[in-house]
Every structure is written in C-alpha cells, then in structure tokens.
C-alpha positions as a printed NumPy array, in Angstrom:
array([[  4.658,  -2.568, -19.185],
       [  2.804,   0.779, -19.028],
       [  3.435,   3.617, -16.643],
       [  0.592,   5.423, -14.618],
       [  1.642,   8.902, -13.165],
       [  0.108,  10.293,  -9.965],
       [ -0.691,  14.125, -10.453],
       [ -2.171,  16.995,  -8.503],
       [ -3.364,  19.055, -11.37 ],
       [ -4.506,  19.042, -14.885],
       [ -1.531,  20.553, -16.257],
       [  0.581,  17.907, -14.376],
       [ -1.839,  15.276, -16.063],
       [ -1.081,  16.736, -19.642],
       [  2.694,  16.879, -18.934],
       [  2.721,  13.163, -18.07 ],
       [  0.548,  11.985, -20.994],
       [  2.356,  14.227, -23.471],
       [  5.641,  12.653, -22.11 ],
       [  4.37 ,   9.085, -22.98 ],
       [  2.319,   8.126, -19.747],
       [ -0.346,   5.424, -20.564],
       [ -2.305,   6.46 , -17.478],
       [ -2.929,   9.312, -14.803],
       [ -4.567,   9.54 , -11.486],
       [ -5.506,  12.933, -10.235],
       [ -5.433,  13.713,  -6.505],
       [ -4.654,  16.384,  -4.045],
       [ -2.607,  16.466,  -0.736],
       [ -0.015,  14.053,  -1.843],
       [  1.564,  14.865,   1.593],
       [ -0.786,  12.61 ,   3.34 ],
       [ -1.34 ,   9.86 ,   0.751],
       [ -3.464,  11.477,  -1.606],
       [ -7.206,  13.01 ,  -1.106],
       [-10.114,  13.875,  -3.393],
       [ -9.103,  16.759,  -5.79 ],
       [-11.652,  19.673,  -6.134],
       [-14.604,  19.637,  -8.748],
       [-12.95 ,  22.236, -10.796],
       [ -9.674,  20.196, -11.098],
       [-11.736,  17.172, -12.066],
       [-13.648,  18.958, -14.638],
       [-10.29 ,  20.017, -16.245],
       [ -8.84 ,  16.453, -16.244],
       [-11.969,  15.067, -17.736],
       [-11.561,  17.193, -20.788],
       [ -8.214,  15.514, -21.618],
       [-10.16 ,  12.359, -22.858],
       [-10.598,  14.128, -26.152],
       [ -6.887,  14.92 , -26.424],
       [ -5.838,  11.505, -25.164],
       [ -8.465,   9.081, -26.125],
       [ -6.42 ,   6.086, -25.318],
       [ -5.114,   7.09 , -22.081],
       [ -6.436,   5.864, -18.908],
       [ -7.597,   8.908, -16.664],
       [ -8.742,   8.074, -13.044],
       [ -9.63 ,  10.334, -10.215],
       [ -8.823,   9.325,  -6.489],
       [-11.805,   9.653,  -4.032],
       [-10.663,   9.653,  -0.696],
       [-12.537,  11.941,   1.79 ],
       [ -9.893,  12.294,   4.462],
       [ -6.358,  10.907,   5.404],
       [ -5.575,   8.133,   7.772],
       [ -7.521,   4.629,   7.842],
       [ -9.842,   3.319,   5.285],
       [-12.801,   2.46 ,   7.644],
       [-15.431,   4.692,   6.893],
       [-18.549,   6.181,   8.787],
       [-21.994,   5.975,   6.985],
       [-21.822,   9.763,   6.34 ],
       [-18.346,   9.543,   4.895],
       [-19.436,   6.735,   2.589],
       [-22.378,   8.881,   1.296],
       [-19.813,  11.651,   0.735],
       [-17.769,   9.119,  -1.293],
       [-20.9  ,   8.078,  -3.414],
       [-21.687,  11.907,  -3.989],
       [-18.301,  12.626,  -5.443],
       [-18.235,   9.554,  -7.684],
       [-21.683,  10.617,  -9.042],
       [-20.578,  14.306,  -9.364],
       [-17.325,  13.193, -11.211],
       [-19.228,  10.859, -13.61 ],
       [-21.387,  13.504, -14.431],
       [-18.29 ,  15.737, -15.545],
       [-17.136,  13.007, -17.905],
       [-14.853,  10.842, -15.81 ],
       [-14.778,   7.426, -16.603],
       [-12.748,   5.971, -13.789],
       [-12.346,   6.354, -10.003],
       [ -9.806,   5.232,  -7.581],
       [-11.484,   4.269,  -4.252],
       [-11.247,   1.867,  -1.385],
       [-13.016,   0.734,   1.875],
       [-12.388,  -1.451,   4.77 ],
       [-14.404,  -3.049,   7.61 ],
       [-13.17 ,  -2.835,  11.144],
       [-11.549,  -6.066,  10.808],
       [ -9.535,  -5.082,   7.798],
       [-11.263,  -7.024,   5.113],
       [-12.66 ,  -5.261,   1.895],
       [-15.934,  -3.624,   2.467],
       [-17.419,  -5.488,  -0.668],
       [-21.022,  -4.315,  -0.294],
       [-19.85 ,  -0.579,  -0.449],
       [-17.527,  -1.424,  -3.192],
       [-20.367,  -2.795,  -5.256],
       [-22.423,   0.365,  -4.395],
       [-19.689,   2.3  ,  -6.265],
       [-19.231,  -0.218,  -9.138],
       [-23.041,  -0.181,  -9.8  ],
       [-22.664,   3.454, -10.569],
       [-21.222,   2.677, -13.983],
       [-17.775,   3.782, -13.596],
       [-14.501,   1.732, -13.801],
       [-13.156,   1.257, -10.184],
       [ -9.508,   0.927,  -9.337],
       [ -9.077,  -0.379,  -5.796],
       [ -6.307,   1.677,  -4.033],
       [ -3.822,   0.994,  -1.32 ],
       [ -6.282,   0.032,   1.5  ],
       [ -5.464,  -3.367,   0.044],
       [ -1.97 ,  -2.892,   1.533],
       [ -3.425,  -2.597,   5.119],
       [ -5.355,  -5.96 ,   4.502],
       [ -2.195,  -7.638,   3.348],
       [  0.075,  -6.117,   6.13 ],
       [ -2.321,  -7.233,   8.663],
       [ -2.761, -10.829,   7.131],
       [ -6.532, -10.285,   7.194],
       [ -6.746, -11.811,   3.587],
       [ -4.566, -13.71 ,   1.221],
       [ -3.249, -11.918,  -2.073],
       [ -5.563, -14.432,  -3.764],
       [ -8.576, -14.193,  -1.699],
       [ -8.194, -10.317,  -2.003],
       [ -8.169, -10.597,  -5.858],
       [-11.365, -12.839,  -5.608],
       [-13.234, -10.593,  -3.432],
       [-12.218,  -7.49 ,  -5.399],
       [-13.379,  -9.019,  -8.702],
       [-16.614, -10.312,  -7.256],
       [-17.191,  -6.431,  -6.24 ],
       [-16.927,  -5.417,  -9.825],
       [-13.344,  -3.963,  -9.235],
       [-11.243,  -3.827, -12.575],
       [ -7.793,  -2.711, -11.307],
       [ -5.965,  -3.093,  -7.938],
       [ -3.174,  -0.605,  -7.066],
       [ -0.734,  -2.204,  -4.636],
       [  2.547,  -2.319,  -3.003],
       [  2.163,  -5.801,  -1.791],
       [  1.338,  -4.632,   1.749],
       [  4.635,  -3.171,   2.272],
       [  6.032,   0.451,   2.242],
       [  7.933,  -0.281,  -1.113],
       [  6.688,  -2.347,  -3.981],
       [ 10.096,  -4.013,  -4.217],
       [  9.862,  -5.196,  -0.603],
       [  6.347,  -6.503,  -1.398],
       [  7.037,  -8.043,  -4.485],
       [  6.126, -11.787,  -3.175],
       [  2.498, -10.659,  -2.898],
       [  2.399,  -8.576,  -5.962],
       [  3.692, -11.515,  -8.176],
       [  1.008, -13.797,  -6.56 ],
       [ -1.66 , -11.395,  -7.401],
       [ -0.53 , -10.803, -10.793],
       [ -0.36 , -14.472, -11.397],
       [ -3.581, -15.373,  -9.92 ],
       [ -5.525, -12.638, -11.732],
       [ -3.966, -13.593, -15.18 ],
       [ -5.348, -17.133, -14.455],
       [ -8.729, -16.307, -13.13 ],
       [ -9.527, -12.818, -14.173],
       [ -7.705, -12.035, -17.27 ],
       [ -9.437,  -8.466, -17.423],
       [ -8.258,  -7.197, -14.148],
       [ -5.064,  -5.254, -14.014],
       [ -2.68 ,  -5.177, -11.063],
       [ -0.878,  -1.978, -10.763],
       [  2.424,  -2.051,  -8.685],
       [  3.353,   1.123,  -6.717],
       [  5.553,   1.877,  -3.666],
       [  8.882,   4.028,  -4.298],
       [  9.308,   2.599,  -7.782],
       [ 12.055,   4.347,  -9.746],
       [ 14.451,   3.601, -12.54 ],
       [ 16.698,   1.539, -10.494],
       [ 13.988,  -1.161,  -9.579],
       [ 11.483,  -0.923, -12.165],
       [ 12.95 ,  -3.79 , -14.288],
       [ 12.062,  -6.096, -11.739],
       [  8.357,  -5.529, -11.945],
       [  8.541,  -6.091, -15.56 ],
       [ 10.4  ,  -9.427, -14.963],
       [  7.482, -10.488, -12.917],
       [  4.874,  -9.974, -15.475],
       [  3.283,  -6.602, -14.035],
       [  1.266,  -4.761, -16.731],
       [  1.345,  -1.375, -15.135],
       [  3.411,   0.564, -12.487],
       [  2.271,   3.73 , -10.8  ],
       [  4.665,   6.353,  -9.785],
       [  4.661,   9.737,  -8.038],
       [  7.675,  11.43 ,  -6.4  ],
       [ 10.151,   9.567,  -8.495],
       [  8.896,  11.855, -11.661],
       [  8.375,  15.156,  -9.691],
       [ 10.707,  18.165,  -9.188],
       [ 10.374,  21.243,  -7.175],
       [  8.389,  24.023,  -9.014],
       [ 10.973,  26.904,  -8.648],
       [  8.403,  29.374, -10.266],
       [  6.009,  29.32 ,  -7.266],
       [  6.404,  32.229,  -5.007],
       [  7.636,  31.04 ,  -1.468],
       [  5.431,  32.27 ,   1.313],
       [  7.336,  33.59 ,   4.251],
       [  4.836,  32.307,   6.956],
       [  3.536,  29.115,   5.09 ],
       [  6.592,  27.932,   3.323],
       [  6.409,  24.336,   1.527],
       [  7.549,  23.016,  -1.57 ],
       [  5.276,  22.72 ,  -4.571],
       [  6.35 ,  19.752,  -6.84 ],
       [  5.168,  19.208, -10.364],
       [  5.512,  16.515, -12.823],
       [  8.889,  16.493, -14.679],
       [  8.642,  15.559, -18.548],
       [ 12.098,  14.351, -18.746],
       [ 11.638,  12.298, -15.729],
       [  8.607,  10.517, -17.149],
       [ 10.431,  10.116, -20.375],
       [ 13.397,   8.6  , -18.794],
       [ 11.315,   6.041, -16.921],
       [  9.463,   5.013, -19.953],
       [ 12.734,   4.553, -21.62 ],
       [ 13.687,   2.444, -18.842],
       [ 10.668,   0.259, -19.223],
       [ 11.234,  -0.216, -22.989],
       [ 14.924,  -0.667, -22.916],
       [ 16.076,  -2.398, -19.706],
       [ 19.594,  -2.296, -19.043],
       [ 21.94 ,  -4.041, -16.561],
       [ 20.927,  -3.414, -12.882],
       [ 22.826,  -0.865, -10.943],
       [ 26.132,  -2.11 ,  -9.389],
       [ 25.979,   0.497,  -6.511],
       [ 27.03 ,  -1.064,  -3.595],
       [ 24.705,  -1.33 ,  -0.335],
       [ 25.951,  -1.143,   3.194],
       [ 24.998,  -3.792,   5.766],
       [ 22.835,  -1.157,   7.378],
       [ 21.015,  -0.771,   4.278],
       [ 20.611,  -4.55 ,   3.631],
       [ 19.669,  -5.541,   7.259],
       [ 15.815,  -4.248,   7.095],
       [ 15.381,  -6.159,   3.875],
       [ 16.917,  -9.298,   5.204],
       [ 14.751,  -9.335,   8.371],
       [ 11.659,  -8.669,   6.214],
       [ 12.395, -11.416,   3.985],
       [ 12.894, -13.742,   6.86 ],
       [  9.533, -12.683,   8.465],
       [  7.633, -12.983,   5.266],
       [  9.031, -16.519,   4.523],
       [  8.243, -17.673,   8.106],
       [  4.864, -16.073,   7.871],
       [  3.942, -17.587,   4.604],
       [  5.187, -21.113,   5.92 ],
       [  3.3  , -20.72 ,   9.182],
       [  0.113, -19.621,   7.498],
       [  0.37 , -22.947,   5.679],
       [  0.714, -24.836,   8.642],
       [ -1.3  , -23.144,  11.449],
       [ -4.27 , -21.656,   9.83 ],
       [ -5.992, -25.189,   9.572],
       [ -9.381, -25.991,  10.844],
       [ -7.769, -28.143,  13.509],
       [ -5.48 , -25.289,  14.984],
       [ -7.797, -22.32 ,  14.605],
       [ -4.731, -20.079,  14.869],
       [ -4.194, -17.19 ,  12.661],
       [ -0.744, -15.459,  12.463],
       [ -0.1  , -11.955,  10.929],
       [  2.792,  -9.413,  10.916],
       [  2.15 ,  -6.822,  13.68 ],
       [  1.387,  -3.372,  13.113],
       [  1.496,  -0.199,  15.242],
       [ -1.999,  -0.589,  16.684],
       [ -0.967,  -4.02 ,  17.869],
       [  1.633,  -2.588,  20.333],
       [ -0.685,  -2.912,  23.538],
       [ -1.164,  -6.538,  22.634],
       [  2.496,  -7.191,  22.13 ],
       [  3.116,  -5.538,  25.637],
       [  0.393,  -7.801,  27.228],
       [  2.119, -10.907,  25.586],
       [  5.782,  -9.792,  26.76 ],
       [  4.433,  -9.017,  30.285],
       [  2.458, -12.488,  30.326],
       [  5.838, -14.293,  29.526],
       [  7.663, -12.369,  32.229],
       [  5.179, -13.258,  34.803],
       [  5.24 , -16.911,  33.81 ],
       [  8.932, -17.008,  33.954],
       [  8.696, -15.259,  37.397],
       [ 10.776, -12.258,  36.428],
       [  8.428,  -9.331,  35.899],
       [ 10.874,  -6.957,  37.156],
       [ 13.338,  -7.546,  34.439],
       [ 11.205,  -5.949,  31.974],
       [ 12.414,  -2.712,  30.287],
       [  9.532,  -1.946,  27.66 ],
       [  6.895,   0.601,  27.314],
       [  4.403,   1.572,  24.625],
       [  6.519,   4.458,  23.262],
       [  9.782,   2.337,  23.166],
       [  8.137,  -0.463,  21.201],
       [  6.364,   2.108,  18.814],
       [  9.776,   3.685,  17.953],
       [ 11.936,   0.639,  17.863],
       [  9.366,  -1.534,  16.111],
       [  7.621,   0.724,  13.979],
       [  9.75 ,   3.707,  13.505],
       [ 11.863,   4.686,  10.629],
       [ 14.856,   2.519,  11.715],
       [ 13.116,  -0.694,  12.743],
       [ 15.038,  -2.862,  15.077],
       [ 12.663,  -5.847,  15.285],
       [  9.57 ,  -7.431,  13.685],
       [  6.974,  -9.378,  15.478],
       [  4.469, -11.945,  14.442],
       [  1.161, -12.231,  16.6  ],
       [ -0.9  , -15.293,  16.977],
       [ -4.79 , -14.936,  17.531],
       [ -7.377, -17.471,  18.103],
       [ -9.49 , -17.116,  15.118],
       [-12.719, -17.844,  16.912],
       [-12.162, -15.494,  20.161],
       [ -9.71 , -13.132,  18.359],
       [ -7.614, -13.301,  21.523],
       [ -3.846, -13.289,  21.251],
       [ -2.127, -16.472,  22.274],
       [  1.479, -15.932,  21.257],
       [  4.018, -13.962,  19.562],
       [  7.581, -14.195,  18.037],
       [ 10.236, -11.563,  17.662],
       [ 12.682, -11.284,  14.767],
       [ 15.697,  -9.068,  15.266],
       [ 19.486,  -9.07 ,  15.171],
       [ 20.337,  -7.422,  18.342],
       [ 17.251,  -6.296,  20.269],
       [ 15.526,  -7.262,  23.661],
       [ 12.88 ,  -6.156,  25.828],
       [ 14.592,  -7.455,  28.968],
       [ 17.417,  -5.757,  30.97 ]])
C-alpha cells in the first residue's frame, strides 16, 4: 500500500515526496475541503516531475466550496484550468462533477479526460454514495466508462473507517473489472487505523491533517489570526513505516459514548444494504437512502403526516433547526432512512434509528 499526501504548496509537496510519499495532491484552502491552487503554485509543482520521476503528482481543480453541481460557466472555468495546468506540464488532475440528482456528470467528466490528462475523481463520489444515488459498483462502472483512472473516496462517510464497507466493495469490483483503476481511500486516516485499509486490499491511502503541524515560523497577524499548517517529514515517515511494518492494533479503550455513533452507523448501513436488495426491485419501485441534511424538510413532512394519521398532531415537538442539530450535527442522536417512489420521486416512508430520541412529546 502506498501513501498520497494532500499539500497546499510546492514546498510541502517536496517534503512529502522526500519523506517517502508515493504521491501528492496540490490544492489550496484546505479549511473548506480544498480548492484550485494558483497557477504559480502549480507551475512550481510541475517542476517536481524531474526530481521525482516515479511520483504521482496531481492538482485539485475545484472552483468553489460547497456542492459539486456546477453551472455551465463553472464547468468552462474547470476546463480552462485543466488546459492551463496541462500546458505547464501537469499530467494529472483531481476533479469531480455531479448532476442535480447526485449522479456522476459523465458527459462533463469525458470532456476532461479527453484533454489528455489522467483524472482522479474526487470526493464528490461520497455525496453520491451517502445519498444512495448509485451503488459502489455502478459508480466504478460509470467512472471507468468516463475515462477516470483513480477514485478518491471515504466510502460515503466522513471517516474512511466508517465507510470501509463501500470502499471494500469498490476495491474488489475495480480489481475484477478494471485492474488499471486505483481506489484511493481517505477520510481521517492516521496511524491507528491505516492497517485496516491494507488488510482490505486498498492500494493507496490519502492523508492530510494527520501528517501536518502548525508552522511556528509564520508571523501571526493580530487582526487576521489563523494557523498555518505544513507537512511534517517525521509524520509522513512514521506513517509510511506503519504501512510497511504493521504492528498490533492499539488497545486504547473507547467509552460507550465513543462507540454509540459507530454502532448506529453500522446498523443503519446493514439495514440499508439489506433493504436495497429487497425494495429496489422493478416490482416495488421503491428506493431507500440514508438521509442527509437537505432532506430535513421531507423528514418533517413525513413526521407530520404520521402524526395527522394517528390523530395527534398537537403531540409533535419538532422543528427544522432541532432535526438539523440532532440528526446532522457533531453529536448525532438519530439516523433516518427515507423511502422514495422511483418514478415520481415523492417520499413514501421513513425510519428512525436511535437509542434515546423522539420527535414526540
């Protein structure tokens, strides 16, 4: 298994490669998930090909934060950036684009791959998997058909370890059907959990914050204070050593509070997988997916509808803000599955998973 490091400058890329990383991704604005870096930064990174001829060097092309459904003008900007970076000697870019229904925007991906650069499909795929718009296998099929060579994913979850089920499916499917495609696992990967990805046959892992330290040399502005982080050579080397020399997993104890979200997550995912097997047939016409924050209004409609049916509408104690915090905040108290008619797209059912949570008084 090899290591890819996310970097925000050419100097950080050099540190990562010098410390043994097999690949680097250049981007900017890591605080919002990464954006397209400047042309000058890209030109410097392109020069690293001569010093590290076997390294995989890719550049993120993402014009703005937030979602991955782009306007025609934003798509033109992405194409222009890819062409500009290719002219500077960049061989690989990391991009992604979705349709409003959260499927891969294959026609646009093909426009990019036809420019002659290698394409890594970034974590827009995690929105697809989280929403249940495509299965891991169909996503790999679509990406391969579009000319994509690599897929960067946390399996549709915030953390790669939590999305291991989907990552494993993608790795196994790609090895069988597209042996030249690489699945790159990411999402909070550090020394404690990196061994699990190797056990699942993952060929590449992508890291960022776990190998960064605060740059104490940078002057601090009294008005615009923010920490500047750089790549730590020792942390990169340590992580590579962990990959090459796996040891006994950490025996540190976890509290019930630590384990609870993961137990819920596994229960929901198993149920979702089972339900997909039985309820997305042509006969039923029902699609089930794990709800996201934008689904809150629909969840409320479903709850209100149930309360009206039970003739107790006054018993409800639920608002949009309550559900957004309790269901999609940092300390989730419930998970919700939504059922939709595949033809009309209308909601037709829901299911809550929780230990101690209620929308009723």
